[in-house]
Steps between C-alpha positions, in 0.01 A plus 500: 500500500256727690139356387646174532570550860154434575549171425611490866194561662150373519395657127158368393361808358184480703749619754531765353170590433413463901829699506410792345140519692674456826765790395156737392307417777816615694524761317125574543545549920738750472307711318242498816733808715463710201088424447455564877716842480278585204158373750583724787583779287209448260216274656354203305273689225756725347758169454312406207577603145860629652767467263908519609446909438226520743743275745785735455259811570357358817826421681828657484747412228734328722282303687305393228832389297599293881122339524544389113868398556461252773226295325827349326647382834207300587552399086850435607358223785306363301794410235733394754234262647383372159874409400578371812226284575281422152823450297717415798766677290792705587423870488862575307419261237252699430663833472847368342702210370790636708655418789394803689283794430733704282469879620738625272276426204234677626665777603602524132157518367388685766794810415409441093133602524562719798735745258251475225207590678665792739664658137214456302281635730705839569530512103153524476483774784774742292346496170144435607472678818118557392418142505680441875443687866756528748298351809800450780330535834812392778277344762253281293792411283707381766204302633470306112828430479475313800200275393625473174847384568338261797219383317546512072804259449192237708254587231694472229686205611179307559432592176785330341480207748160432363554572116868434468514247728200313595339504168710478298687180603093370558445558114828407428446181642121477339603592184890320500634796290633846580306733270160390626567613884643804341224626294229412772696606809538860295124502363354474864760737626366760267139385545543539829515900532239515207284665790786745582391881471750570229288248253181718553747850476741373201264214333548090440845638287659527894468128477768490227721620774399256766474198329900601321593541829386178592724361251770663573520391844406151368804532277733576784432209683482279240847570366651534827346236671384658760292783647750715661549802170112481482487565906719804458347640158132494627574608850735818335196589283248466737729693829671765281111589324312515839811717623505740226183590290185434551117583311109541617462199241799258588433175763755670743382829570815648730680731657751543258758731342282576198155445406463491105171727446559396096200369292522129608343388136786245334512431139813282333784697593454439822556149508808546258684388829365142497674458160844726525568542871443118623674381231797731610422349891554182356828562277668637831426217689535219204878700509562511900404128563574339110189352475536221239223295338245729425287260305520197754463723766159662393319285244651127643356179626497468893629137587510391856849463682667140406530315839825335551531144374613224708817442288541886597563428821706231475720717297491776730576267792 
């Protein structure tokens, strides 16, 4: 079982809370290239008050998307040195139960959102051509697609390693059940952008679609036991998005295909998605990798590995 790999390691939850501050602090220093980029262009008295529009105004798109990007490799360190050396646990059990790293998987998930998000968005650009611009600029593009394929599968996969992973075999262990990591792993994942842009543009309803997304990728993991499809899913959405459309009022601002110019206000139909589309996500991969045991799966107790008896290994000898 995935949580119950954690069982492994070191996994006194105060770990995990000195964990997580070592991973933000981490996180916190490689933010410093983009605050000094923003000093020298700026000077010290206009860096208060900035929000991430004023950032995106005051240094190119691209470089503003690298400085923001590489906070999540020093993020990245800080995971790797936290597993390694505060749980003194193997980085793979934290990513899968299998044997290897299975690529194929999320590759999978990677190609399923990938289709939906390239067709959906040229749907939208046919019959609503007034709600998205055609923004394709060859040189800057080129220059994003670069960074982004370089530097978005590390932000989104230290994502996952911290959510899908991390915490959620920490709670898991806490809480010895499945549902518990679950439901907090995919609460704090949507809490987490609460500051994004789009809340402020779109209103707290956005936060339908973060938190659902949260549980989907919790979902994923859970039944497959392992991280891989959630890897592939988030890093598709995030690549494919920053590649193709982007918005004055969106966390990315790129150098994109498209720029959506449409009234960014959300009511209910747009989180419709949440509740028909991941559902659908799910059924497709519930069918590729016949998931069984829904119920055990998602809402079980979390008991720790049996260790083998001595009359075990007489038997085996």
């Amino acid at each position: 079982m995935f949580i119950a790999q954690a069982y492994r390691a070191q996994n006194g939850f105060w770990r995990y809370l000195i964990g997580s501050l070592i991973i933000f602090i981490a996180s916190g220093i490689g933010q410093i290239p983009l605050l000094v980029a923003i000093f020298i262009k700026k000077g010290p008295e206009l860096m208060q008050g900035m929000d991430e529009s004023d950032i995106f105004s005051t240094l190119s798109k691209n470089l503003t998307f690298f400085l923001i990007l590489i906070s999540f490799v020093f993020a990245l360190g800080g995971i790797l040195f936290v597993v390694k050396f505060l749980h003194q646990q193997k980085f793979k059990d934290m990513v899968t139960t299998r044997s290897k790293f299975d690529w194929g998987r999320a590759w999978f998930a990677f190609g399923l959102v990938t289709i939906f998000t390239v067709v959906t968005t040229l749907l939208t650009y046919y019959f609503a051509p007034e709600d998205i611009a055609l923004t394709f600029d060859p040189v800057p593009f080129a220059i994003l697609v670069v960074i982004a394929v370089l530097f978005v599968p590390i932000q989104t996969s230290v994502e996952e390693f911290v959510f899908r992973g991390y915490l959620m075999q920490g709670f898991g262990i806490l809480a010895k059940n499945r549902w518990f990591p679950l439901v907090m792993t995919s609460v704090i994942f949507g809490g987490m952008h609460y500051f994004n842009p789009e809340i402020d543009a779109m209103g707290d309803i956005v936060m339908v679609i973060y938190i659902g997304t949260g549980f989907l990728l919790g979902i994923m993991t859970l039944m497959d036991e392992g991280t891989e499809l959630a890897l592939g899913f988030h890093s598709g959405n995030n690549l494919i998005a920053a590649l193709l459309i982007t918005a004055d009022w969106t966390a990315f601002q790129t150098d994109s295909i498209f720029k959506d110019i449409s009234d960014p206000r959300a009511d209910f139909t747009d989180i419709l998605p949440v509740f028909i589309i991941y559902p659908i996500f799910l059924g497709i991969l519930a069918y590729k990798y016949k998931w069984t045991g829904w119920k055990e799966k998602l809402f079980g107790p979390l008991e720790p590995p049996q260790e083998p008896s001595l009359e075990d290994h007489l038997v085996a000898d």
